[in-house]
Coordinates of C-alpha atoms (C1' of nucleotides) in Angstrom, one line a residue:
Chain A
M66 CA 0.0 0.0 0.0
Y67 CA 1.4 3.3 -1.0
R68 CA 2.0 6.1 1.4
Q69 CA 2.1 9.1 -0.8
L70 CA 0.7 11.8 1.3
A71 CA -1.2 14.7 -0.1
N72 CA 1.2 17.5 -0.3
S73 CA 1.7 19.5 2.9
G74 CA 0.2 22.8 1.8
Y75 CA -3.4 21.6 1.7
R76 CA -6.0 21.8 4.4
N77 CA -7.4 18.6 5.7
H78 CA -10.7 18.9 3.9
V79 CA -12.3 15.8 2.7
A80 CA -13.3 15.0 -0.8
A81 CA -16.1 16.4 -2.9
M82 CA -17.2 15.8 -6.5
A83 CA -17.4 17.5 -9.8
P84 CA -17.6 15.6 -13.1
R85 CA -16.4 17.8 -15.9
V86 CA -18.4 19.7 -18.3
A87 CA -15.4 21.3 -19.7
S88 CA -15.7 20.9 -23.4
L89 CA -19.3 22.2 -23.0
A90 CA -18.0 25.6 -22.2
E91 CA -15.0 25.2 -24.4
S92 CA -17.1 24.7 -27.4
G93 CA -18.5 28.2 -26.9
Q94 CA -21.9 26.9 -27.5
L95 CA -22.8 27.1 -23.9
D96 CA -22.1 30.8 -24.1
A97 CA -25.5 31.2 -25.6
L98 CA -27.0 29.7 -22.5
V99 CA -24.9 31.9 -20.3
A100 CA -25.9 34.9 -22.2
L101 CA -29.5 34.0 -21.7
E102 CA -29.4 33.6 -18.0
R103 CA -27.8 36.7 -16.8
I104 CA -27.6 35.3 -13.3
G105 CA -23.9 34.6 -13.1
T106 CA -21.9 36.0 -10.2
Q107 CA -18.2 36.7 -10.6
L108 CA -15.9 35.4 -7.8
S109 CA -12.2 35.2 -7.2
F110 CA -10.1 32.8 -5.3
S111 CA -6.4 32.9 -4.4
R112 CA -3.8 30.2 -4.7
N113 CA -4.8 27.0 -3.0
E114 CA -8.1 28.4 -1.8
E115 CA -11.1 26.0 -1.8
I116 CA -14.0 26.7 -4.2
Y117 CA -16.0 24.0 -2.7
T118 CA -15.5 20.8 -0.6
E119 CA -17.1 17.5 -0.1
G120 CA -20.5 17.8 1.4
D121 CA -21.2 21.2 0.0
S122 CA -24.5 21.5 -1.8
T123 CA -24.3 21.2 -5.6
E124 CA -26.7 24.1 -6.3
C125 CA -24.3 25.9 -8.5
W126 CA -21.7 25.3 -11.2
Y127 CA -18.8 27.4 -12.4
K128 CA -17.1 28.6 -15.5
I129 CA -13.5 29.7 -15.3
I130 CA -12.7 33.2 -16.5
S131 CA -9.0 33.0 -15.8
G132 CA -6.7 30.7 -13.9
T133 CA -6.6 26.9 -13.3
V134 CA -8.7 24.8 -11.0
R135 CA -8.0 21.3 -9.7
I136 CA -10.9 18.9 -8.9
C137 CA -9.7 16.5 -6.3
K138 CA -10.4 13.9 -3.7
L139 CA -8.6 13.1 -0.5
L140 CA -8.5 9.4 0.7
A141 CA -8.8 8.4 4.3
D142 CA -5.1 7.5 4.5
G143 CA -4.0 10.9 3.2
R144 CA -3.4 9.9 -0.4
R145 CA -4.8 12.6 -2.8
H146 CA -6.1 12.2 -6.3
I147 CA -6.7 14.9 -8.8
T148 CA -9.4 13.9 -11.2
E149 CA -8.8 16.8 -13.5
F150 CA -7.5 20.2 -14.1
C151 CA -9.8 22.8 -15.5
F152 CA -8.5 25.8 -17.4
S153 CA -9.7 29.2 -18.5
G154 CA -13.0 28.8 -20.4
D155 CA -13.8 25.4 -18.9
G156 CA -16.9 24.7 -16.8
F157 CA -16.9 22.5 -13.7
G158 CA -19.1 21.5 -10.8
F159 CA -22.1 20.4 -12.8
D160 CA -22.7 17.4 -10.6
G161 CA -24.9 14.5 -10.3
A162 CA -25.3 13.9 -6.6
R163 CA -26.9 16.3 -4.2
E164 CA -23.6 16.8 -2.3
R165 CA -20.2 17.4 -3.7
V166 CA -18.1 14.2 -3.8
F167 CA -15.0 16.0 -4.9
S168 CA -13.5 19.3 -3.9
A169 CA -12.4 22.1 -6.2
E170 CA -9.4 24.3 -5.4
A171 CA -7.6 27.2 -7.1
V172 CA -4.2 26.2 -8.4
G173 CA -3.1 29.8 -8.7
D174 CA -5.3 32.9 -8.5
V175 CA -8.6 32.2 -10.2
I176 CA -11.6 34.2 -11.4
V177 CA -14.8 32.2 -12.0
M178 CA -18.4 32.9 -12.9
R179 CA -20.9 31.0 -10.7
F180 CA -24.3 30.0 -12.0
S181 CA -27.4 28.6 -10.4
R182 CA -27.9 25.0 -11.2
K183 CA -31.6 25.1 -10.8
A184 CA -32.0 28.0 -13.2
T185 CA -29.8 26.4 -15.7
E186 CA -31.7 23.1 -15.5
Q187 CA -35.0 24.9 -16.1
M188 CA -33.5 26.6 -19.1
I189 CA -32.3 23.3 -20.5
D190 CA -35.7 21.8 -20.0
Q191 CA -37.2 24.5 -22.2
N192 CA -34.7 24.0 -24.9
P193 CA -34.3 20.4 -26.3
A194 CA -31.5 21.5 -28.7
L195 CA -29.6 22.7 -25.7
A196 CA -30.4 19.5 -23.8
R197 CA -29.1 17.4 -26.6
M198 CA -26.0 19.4 -26.9
L199 CA -25.3 19.1 -23.2
R200 CA -25.9 15.3 -23.5
E201 CA -23.4 15.1 -26.3
T202 CA -20.9 17.1 -24.3
M203 CA -21.3 14.8 -21.4
L204 CA -20.9 11.7 -23.5
H205 CA -17.7 13.3 -24.9
D206 CA -16.4 13.9 -21.5
L207 CA -17.3 10.4 -20.5
T208 CA -15.1 9.2 -23.4
N209 CA -12.2 11.3 -22.1
V210 CA -12.5 9.8 -18.6
Y211 CA -12.4 6.3 -20.2
N212 CA -9.2 7.3 -21.8
R213 CA -7.8 8.4 -18.5
L214 CA -8.7 5.0 -17.1
L215 CA -6.4 3.6 -19.8
L216 CA -3.7 6.0 -18.8
L217 CA -3.8 5.2 -15.1
G218 CA -4.4 1.5 -15.6
R219 CA -2.0 0.6 -18.3
M220 CA 0.6 3.2 -18.9
T221 CA 4.1 3.5 -17.6
A222 CA 5.5 6.5 -15.8
T223 CA 7.1 7.8 -18.9
E224 CA 4.0 7.4 -21.0
R225 CA 1.9 9.2 -18.3
V226 CA 4.1 12.2 -18.1
A227 CA 4.5 12.4 -21.8
T228 CA 0.8 12.2 -22.3
F229 CA 0.3 14.9 -19.6
L230 CA 2.7 17.2 -21.4
I231 CA 1.1 16.7 -24.7
E232 CA -2.3 17.5 -23.2
L233 CA -0.9 20.7 -21.8
F234 CA 0.7 21.7 -25.1
E235 CA -2.5 21.0 -27.0
R236 CA -4.4 23.2 -24.6
C237 CA -2.0 26.0 -25.3
D238 CA -2.4 25.8 -29.1
R239 CA 0.8 23.9 -29.4
K240 CA 2.9 26.9 -28.5
K241 CA 6.6 26.0 -28.1
T242 CA 7.0 27.2 -24.6
I243 CA 4.2 26.8 -22.0
V244 CA 3.6 27.8 -18.5
V245 CA 2.9 24.9 -16.2
P246 CA 0.6 26.4 -13.6
M247 CA 0.5 23.4 -11.2
S248 CA 3.1 22.1 -8.9
R249 CA 5.0 18.9 -9.4
N250 CA 3.0 17.5 -6.6
D251 CA -0.2 18.4 -8.4
I252 CA 1.1 16.7 -11.5
A253 CA 2.0 13.6 -9.5
D254 CA -1.4 13.4 -8.0
Y255 CA -3.0 13.8 -11.4
V256 CA -1.1 11.1 -13.2
C257 CA -0.9 8.9 -10.1
L258 CA 2.8 8.8 -9.6
T259 CA 5.0 10.1 -6.8
I260 CA 6.5 13.6 -7.1
E261 CA 10.0 12.0 -7.3
T262 CA 9.1 9.9 -10.3
V263 CA 7.6 12.9 -12.1
C264 CA 10.8 14.8 -11.5
R265 CA 12.9 12.0 -12.7
V266 CA 10.9 11.5 -15.9
L267 CA 11.0 15.2 -16.6
S268 CA 14.8 15.2 -16.0
T269 CA 15.2 12.3 -18.4
F270 CA 13.2 14.1 -21.1
K271 CA 15.4 17.1 -20.5
R272 CA 18.6 15.0 -20.7
D273 CA 17.4 13.5 -23.9
G274 CA 16.7 16.9 -25.5
I275 CA 13.0 16.3 -25.8
I276 CA 12.1 19.3 -23.7
A277 CA 13.9 22.2 -22.0
I278 CA 13.0 23.4 -18.5
P279 CA 14.0 27.1 -18.2
N280 CA 12.4 27.2 -14.8
A281 CA 10.3 24.9 -12.7
H282 CA 7.0 26.3 -14.1
S283 CA 7.7 26.5 -17.7
V284 CA 8.5 23.9 -20.3
E285 CA 9.8 24.3 -23.8
L286 CA 9.0 21.6 -26.4
R287 CA 12.1 20.7 -28.3
D288 CA 11.2 17.4 -30.1
S289 CA 7.5 16.9 -30.3
E290 CA 7.9 13.7 -32.4
A291 CA 9.9 12.0 -29.7
L292 CA 7.4 13.1 -27.1
E293 CA 4.4 11.7 -29.1
E294 CA 6.4 8.6 -29.6
L295 CA 6.8 8.2 -25.9
A296 CA 3.2 8.8 -25.2
E297 CA 2.1 6.3 -28.0
A298 CA -1.1 4.3 -27.2
Chain B
M160 CA 6.4 -1.1 -20.8
Y161 CA 4.2 -4.1 -20.0
R162 CA 3.8 -6.9 -22.4
Q163 CA 0.6 -8.4 -21.3
L164 CA -1.1 -9.5 -24.6
A165 CA -4.8 -9.6 -24.9
N166 CA -5.6 -13.2 -24.4
S167 CA -5.2 -15.5 -27.3
G168 CA -8.8 -16.3 -28.0
Y169 CA -9.7 -12.9 -29.3
R170 CA -9.7 -11.7 -32.9
N171 CA -7.5 -8.8 -33.7
H172 CA -10.3 -6.3 -33.9
V173 CA -9.5 -2.8 -32.9
A174 CA -11.2 -0.7 -30.2
A175 CA -14.6 0.9 -30.2
M176 CA -16.5 2.9 -27.7
A177 CA -19.4 2.7 -25.4
P178 CA -19.8 4.8 -22.3
R179 CA -22.2 3.2 -19.9
V180 CA -25.8 4.1 -19.4
A181 CA -26.2 1.2 -17.2
S182 CA -28.0 2.6 -14.2
L183 CA -30.3 4.2 -16.6
A184 CA -31.7 0.9 -17.6
E185 CA -31.1 -0.6 -14.2
S186 CA -33.3 2.0 -12.6
G187 CA -36.2 0.6 -14.5
Q188 CA -37.2 4.2 -15.4
L189 CA -36.0 3.8 -18.9
D190 CA -38.4 0.9 -19.3
A191 CA -41.1 3.5 -19.8
L192 CA -39.1 4.8 -22.7
V193 CA -38.5 1.4 -24.1
A194 CA -42.2 0.6 -23.8
L195 CA -43.0 3.8 -25.7
E196 CA -40.8 3.1 -28.6
R197 CA -41.6 -0.4 -29.7
I198 CA -38.8 -0.4 -32.1
G199 CA -36.4 -2.7 -30.3
T200 CA -35.0 -5.8 -32.1
Q201 CA -33.9 -8.8 -30.2
L202 CA -30.5 -10.2 -31.0
S203 CA -28.3 -13.0 -29.6
F204 CA -24.6 -13.4 -29.6
S205 CA -22.5 -16.4 -28.5
R206 CA -19.4 -16.5 -26.3
N207 CA -16.7 -14.0 -27.4
E208 CA -18.7 -12.8 -30.3
E209 CA -18.4 -9.1 -31.2
I210 CA -21.5 -7.0 -30.8
Y211 CA -19.7 -4.0 -32.4
T212 CA -16.1 -2.9 -33.0
E213 CA -14.2 0.3 -33.3
G214 CA -15.3 2.3 -36.3
D215 CA -18.8 0.9 -36.4
S216 CA -21.5 3.5 -36.6
T217 CA -23.2 4.5 -33.3
E218 CA -26.7 4.5 -34.6
C219 CA -28.0 2.0 -32.1
W220 CA -27.7 1.3 -28.4
Y221 CA -28.4 -1.9 -26.5
K222 CA -30.1 -3.3 -23.5
I223 CA -29.1 -6.7 -22.1
I224 CA -31.8 -9.2 -21.7
S225 CA -29.5 -11.9 -20.4
G226 CA -25.7 -12.6 -20.2
T227 CA -22.7 -10.4 -19.7
V228 CA -21.0 -8.0 -22.1
R229 CA -17.5 -6.5 -21.9
I230 CA -16.7 -3.1 -23.3
C231 CA -13.1 -3.0 -24.3
K232 CA -10.3 -1.3 -26.1
L233 CA -7.2 -2.9 -27.6
L234 CA -4.0 -0.9 -27.7
A235 CA -1.5 -1.0 -30.6
D236 CA 1.0 -3.1 -28.7
G237 CA -1.6 -5.7 -27.8
R238 CA -2.4 -4.5 -24.3
R239 CA -6.2 -4.8 -23.7
H240 CA -8.3 -2.8 -21.3
I241 CA -11.9 -3.6 -20.3
T242 CA -13.6 -0.4 -19.4
E243 CA -16.6 -2.1 -17.9
F244 CA -18.8 -5.2 -17.7
C245 CA -22.5 -4.8 -18.4
F246 CA -24.9 -7.3 -16.9
S247 CA -28.5 -8.4 -17.5
G248 CA -30.7 -5.3 -17.4
D249 CA -27.9 -2.8 -18.2
G250 CA -27.8 -0.6 -21.2
F251 CA -24.7 0.1 -23.3
G252 CA -23.6 1.6 -26.5
F253 CA -25.2 5.0 -26.1
D254 CA -22.2 6.8 -27.4
G255 CA -21.0 10.3 -27.9
A256 CA -18.9 10.1 -31.1
R257 CA -20.1 9.2 -34.5
E258 CA -18.0 6.1 -34.5
R259 CA -17.4 3.5 -31.9
V260 CA -14.2 4.1 -29.9
F261 CA -14.5 0.9 -27.9
S262 CA -15.8 -2.5 -28.9
A263 CA -18.5 -4.6 -27.2
E264 CA -18.1 -8.4 -26.9
A265 CA -20.2 -11.2 -25.4
V266 CA -18.5 -12.7 -22.4
G267 CA -20.8 -15.8 -22.5
D268 CA -23.9 -16.3 -24.6
V269 CA -25.9 -13.0 -24.6
I270 CA -29.3 -11.8 -25.6
V271 CA -29.8 -8.1 -26.1
M272 CA -32.4 -5.7 -27.4
R273 CA -31.2 -3.2 -29.9
F274 CA -32.7 0.3 -30.2
S275 CA -32.4 3.0 -32.7
R276 CA -30.4 5.9 -31.3
K277 CA -32.1 8.5 -33.5
A278 CA -35.6 7.4 -32.5
T279 CA -34.6 7.5 -28.9
E280 CA -33.1 10.9 -29.2
Q281 CA -36.3 12.3 -30.7
M282 CA -38.3 10.8 -27.9
I283 CA -36.0 12.3 -25.3
D284 CA -36.3 15.7 -27.1
Q285 CA -40.0 15.6 -26.6
N286 CA -39.8 14.8 -23.0
P287 CA -37.8 17.1 -20.8
A288 CA -38.4 15.0 -17.7
L289 CA -36.9 12.1 -19.5
A290 CA -34.0 14.2 -20.7
R291 CA -33.3 15.4 -17.2
M292 CA -33.4 11.9 -15.9
L293 CA -31.0 10.7 -18.5
R294 CA -28.7 13.6 -17.6
E295 CA -28.7 12.6 -14.0
T296 CA -28.0 9.1 -14.9
M297 CA -25.1 10.1 -17.0
L298 CA -23.7 12.3 -14.2
H299 CA -24.1 9.4 -11.9
D300 CA -22.1 7.1 -14.3
L301 CA -19.5 9.8 -14.6
T302 CA -19.0 9.7 -10.9
N303 CA -18.6 5.9 -11.1
V304 CA -15.9 6.3 -13.7
Y305 CA -14.1 8.8 -11.5
N306 CA -14.1 6.3 -8.7
R307 CA -12.6 3.7 -11.1
L308 CA -9.9 6.2 -11.9
L309 CA -9.1 6.1 -8.2
L310 CA -9.1 2.4 -8.2
L311 CA -6.7 2.1 -11.1
G312 CA -4.5 5.0 -10.1
R313 CA -4.1 4.4 -6.4
M314 CA -5.1 0.9 -5.3
T315 CA -2.9 -2.1 -4.7
A316 CA -3.5 -5.5 -6.4
T317 CA -5.3 -6.8 -3.3
E318 CA -7.5 -3.7 -3.0
R319 CA -8.4 -4.0 -6.7
V320 CA -9.4 -7.6 -6.6
A321 CA -11.3 -7.2 -3.3
T322 CA -13.2 -4.2 -4.8
F323 CA -14.0 -6.2 -7.9
L324 CA -15.4 -9.1 -5.9
I325 CA -17.5 -6.8 -3.7
E326 CA -18.9 -5.2 -6.9
L327 CA -19.9 -8.6 -8.1
F328 CA -21.5 -9.6 -4.9
E329 CA -23.4 -6.4 -4.7
R330 CA -24.7 -6.9 -8.3
C331 CA -26.0 -10.3 -7.2
D332 CA -27.9 -9.0 -4.2
R333 CA -25.2 -10.1 -1.9
K334 CA -25.8 -13.8 -2.4
K335 CA -23.3 -16.0 -0.6
T336 CA -22.2 -17.9 -3.7
I337 CA -22.0 -16.2 -7.1
V338 CA -21.1 -17.2 -10.6
V339 CA -18.2 -15.3 -12.1
P340 CA -19.1 -15.2 -15.8
M341 CA -15.8 -13.7 -17.0
S342 CA -12.4 -15.4 -17.3
R343 CA -9.4 -14.6 -15.1
N344 CA -8.0 -12.8 -18.1
D345 CA -11.1 -10.6 -18.4
I346 CA -10.8 -9.8 -14.7
A347 CA -7.1 -8.9 -15.1
D348 CA -7.8 -6.6 -18.0
Y349 CA -10.6 -5.0 -16.0
V350 CA -8.7 -4.2 -12.9
C351 CA -5.5 -3.6 -14.9
L352 CA -3.3 -6.4 -13.4
T353 CA -1.8 -9.5 -15.0
I354 CA -3.7 -12.7 -14.9
E355 CA -1.0 -14.2 -12.6
T356 CA -1.5 -11.5 -10.1
V357 CA -5.3 -11.9 -10.1
C358 CA -4.8 -15.6 -9.5
R359 CA -2.3 -15.1 -6.7
V360 CA -4.6 -12.6 -4.9
L361 CA -7.6 -14.9 -5.2
S362 CA -5.5 -17.8 -3.9
T363 CA -4.4 -15.6 -0.9
F364 CA -8.1 -14.8 -0.2
K365 CA -8.9 -18.5 -0.3
R366 CA -6.0 -19.4 1.9
D367 CA -7.1 -16.7 4.4
G368 CA -10.6 -18.1 4.5
I369 CA -12.2 -15.0 3.1
I370 CA -13.6 -16.8 0.1
A371 CA -14.0 -20.3 -1.2
I372 CA -13.5 -21.2 -4.9
P373 CA -15.5 -24.4 -5.6
N374 CA -14.6 -24.1 -9.2
A375 CA -12.9 -21.5 -11.4
H376 CA -16.2 -19.7 -12.2
S377 CA -17.8 -19.5 -8.9
V378 CA -16.9 -17.8 -5.6
E379 CA -18.4 -18.2 -2.2
L380 CA -18.1 -15.3 0.2
R381 CA -17.0 -16.5 3.6
D382 CA -15.9 -13.4 5.5
S383 CA -17.5 -10.2 4.0
E384 CA -16.1 -8.0 6.7
A385 CA -12.5 -9.0 6.0
L386 CA -13.2 -8.5 2.3
E387 CA -14.6 -5.0 2.8
E388 CA -11.6 -4.3 5.1
L389 CA -9.2 -5.2 2.3
A390 CA -11.1 -3.0 -0.3
E391 CA -11.2 0.0 2.1
A392 CA -10.7 3.4 0.4
Chain C
dC140 C1' 21.6 36.6 5.2
dG141 C1' 19.0 32.7 6.4
dC142 C1' 14.8 30.5 6.1
dC143 C1' 11.2 28.0 3.7
dA144 C1' 8.6 25.7 0.2
dG145 C1' 9.2 23.4 -3.6
dT146 C1' 12.2 20.7 -6.6
dT147 C1' 15.8 17.6 -7.8
dT148 C1' 18.9 13.6 -7.3
dG149 C1' 20.6 9.3 -5.3
dA150 C1' 20.4 4.7 -2.7
dC151 C1' 17.6 1.2 -1.6
dC152 C1' 13.4 -1.7 -1.4
dA153 C1' 9.0 -4.0 -2.6
dA154 C1' 4.9 -4.8 -5.4
dG155 C1' 3.8 -6.7 -9.2
dA156 C1' 5.3 -8.0 -14.1
dT157 C1' 7.6 -11.5 -16.8
dC158 C1' 9.0 -16.0 -17.9
dA159 C1' 8.3 -20.7 -17.4
dA160 C1' 6.3 -24.9 -15.9
dC161 C1' 2.6 -27.6 -14.5
dG162 C1' -2.4 -28.9 -13.6
dC163 C1' -6.8 -29.9 -15.1
dA164 C1' -11.1 -30.3 -17.4
dA165 C1' -13.5 -30.3 -21.9
dG166 C1' -13.5 -31.7 -26.2
dT167 C1' -11.8 -34.6 -30.5
dG168 C1' -10.8 -38.2 -33.2
dG169 C1' -9.3 -42.8 -33.8
Chain D
dC258 C1' -13.0 -45.8 -24.2
dC259 C1' -8.6 -43.9 -24.3
dA260 C1' -4.6 -41.0 -26.1
dC261 C1' -4.0 -36.2 -27.5
dT262 C1' -4.9 -31.6 -28.0
dT263 C1' -6.4 -27.1 -26.4
dG264 C1' -7.7 -23.5 -23.4
dC265 C1' -7.6 -21.8 -18.9
dG266 C1' -6.0 -21.5 -14.3
dT267 C1' -2.5 -21.9 -10.8
dT268 C1' 2.1 -21.7 -8.8
dG269 C1' 7.1 -20.6 -8.5
dA270 C1' 11.6 -18.0 -9.6
dT271 C1' 13.4 -13.9 -11.1
dC272 C1' 13.6 -9.1 -12.8
dT273 C1' 11.9 -4.2 -13.4
dT274 C1' 9.5 -0.3 -12.4
dG275 C1' 8.4 2.9 -9.5
dG276 C1' 7.8 3.8 -4.5
dT277 C1' 10.3 5.2 -0.1
dC278 C1' 13.7 7.5 2.5
dA279 C1' 17.0 10.9 2.8
dA280 C1' 19.8 14.6 1.5
dA281 C1' 21.1 18.4 -1.3
dC282 C1' 19.7 22.3 -4.2
dT283 C1' 17.2 26.6 -5.7
dG284 C1' 14.7 30.8 -5.8
dG285 C1' 12.0 33.9 -3.4
dC286 C1' 11.3 36.9 0.7
dG287 C1' 11.2 38.7 5.3

DNA sequence: CGCCAGTTTGACCAAGATCAACGCAAGTGG
DNA sequence: CCACTTGCGTTGATCTTGGTCAAACTGGCG
């Protein structure tokens, strides 16, 4: 049984849940909806602040204006798991259960819009096209999670980190140099490795000239072919 | 990189996709829908037969009348992953994309009802309550997958197999002795371990008096407390 | 300047994969 | 009815990956 403790900085809050409706918002289609219901409230959170925790009611959902949010769960023995990172433009917190099963925390400083779930639901009820769109988005997200299952179940440390980097680069329109907003610990808890292993793999990539690491929070892609090769699957 | 090949018996079909809408059908609520649209076709498949493969169109979805179905994905290097098992009463194949990303195969002999996706969609469009129900079911399933992420990312071999057994027992109304329809290989590909490790863990459970294994395809629960203990999380 | 949080690197260890052999029951064909 | 095959399942010996423990490094910041 592994002992990896959730990293020191975090409060001992328990878990809370938030399946992702990211691509929904990403697609820009939801913006129509958002425009319709003018009931959003803007909120800001600072680094490591909790947006919600397990047990909180699920009566609202959020859309990120700027910053990065991590959706995570703390296990009884202190192990932490990050189910996903949400970036600017993503939506999150559109949950199934009545209570949060995961928690949402600000990775750095974050600004979000908060919307009433009930109002949104009513709006969707009155608009079958919107409902269908939402359904498709959710199915799409479901497929993504199934791919993550594959990642966690079958992939080696190298493949996991390579895949993670590629995800990041794709999010940033394949820019050569990107800012990595989250800590090594966050990355580790996301791909289910220890922080040491993440570091070692990154160092290997650097040594092999696949990436450069100007500073701990930015990565420059040097050889994308090699990286894709390593991520394979 | 692991070498575990998908077990010999299976054709070299590629992957195809099917997020699960299991609880939807489970709940019995969908039966209303099914009753409404009398357009289902009954089909049977024999052991290891393919119901659909990657690339097939997603114009229908299925509900299991009897038997067990595995939804799986084959990686390029031969590694196989089973995303889920669907049992009698479950629905599957209600997919997001246009083409299947996973494949569905009969574990043993299976009888299913096949429904038109388009007709179902139209019906849902005309019934907001149904749409909302479906949405909730999907969110619920999403939560389940997130829990599986945790299983694959963070749990030891013992915890995985224990959890798998508990799942099985719960599906069977906690009967003392259950039939395990799938092969050891299927179990291994579901919990992402090798077949050898699955065997060893089962043997340990047997040795410790937690379960009895009258024959390879049935398991008797002897000490449910101990089993739950081992699954923890 | 020294502290502190986060990162990196190294030495060692254990869980589980790999390789290999054997067991066992269900066909199959003579 | 009995060899022979075939497909799983089980068990053992060994090796690899990645976890654990520990120590050093780095870049802010009071």
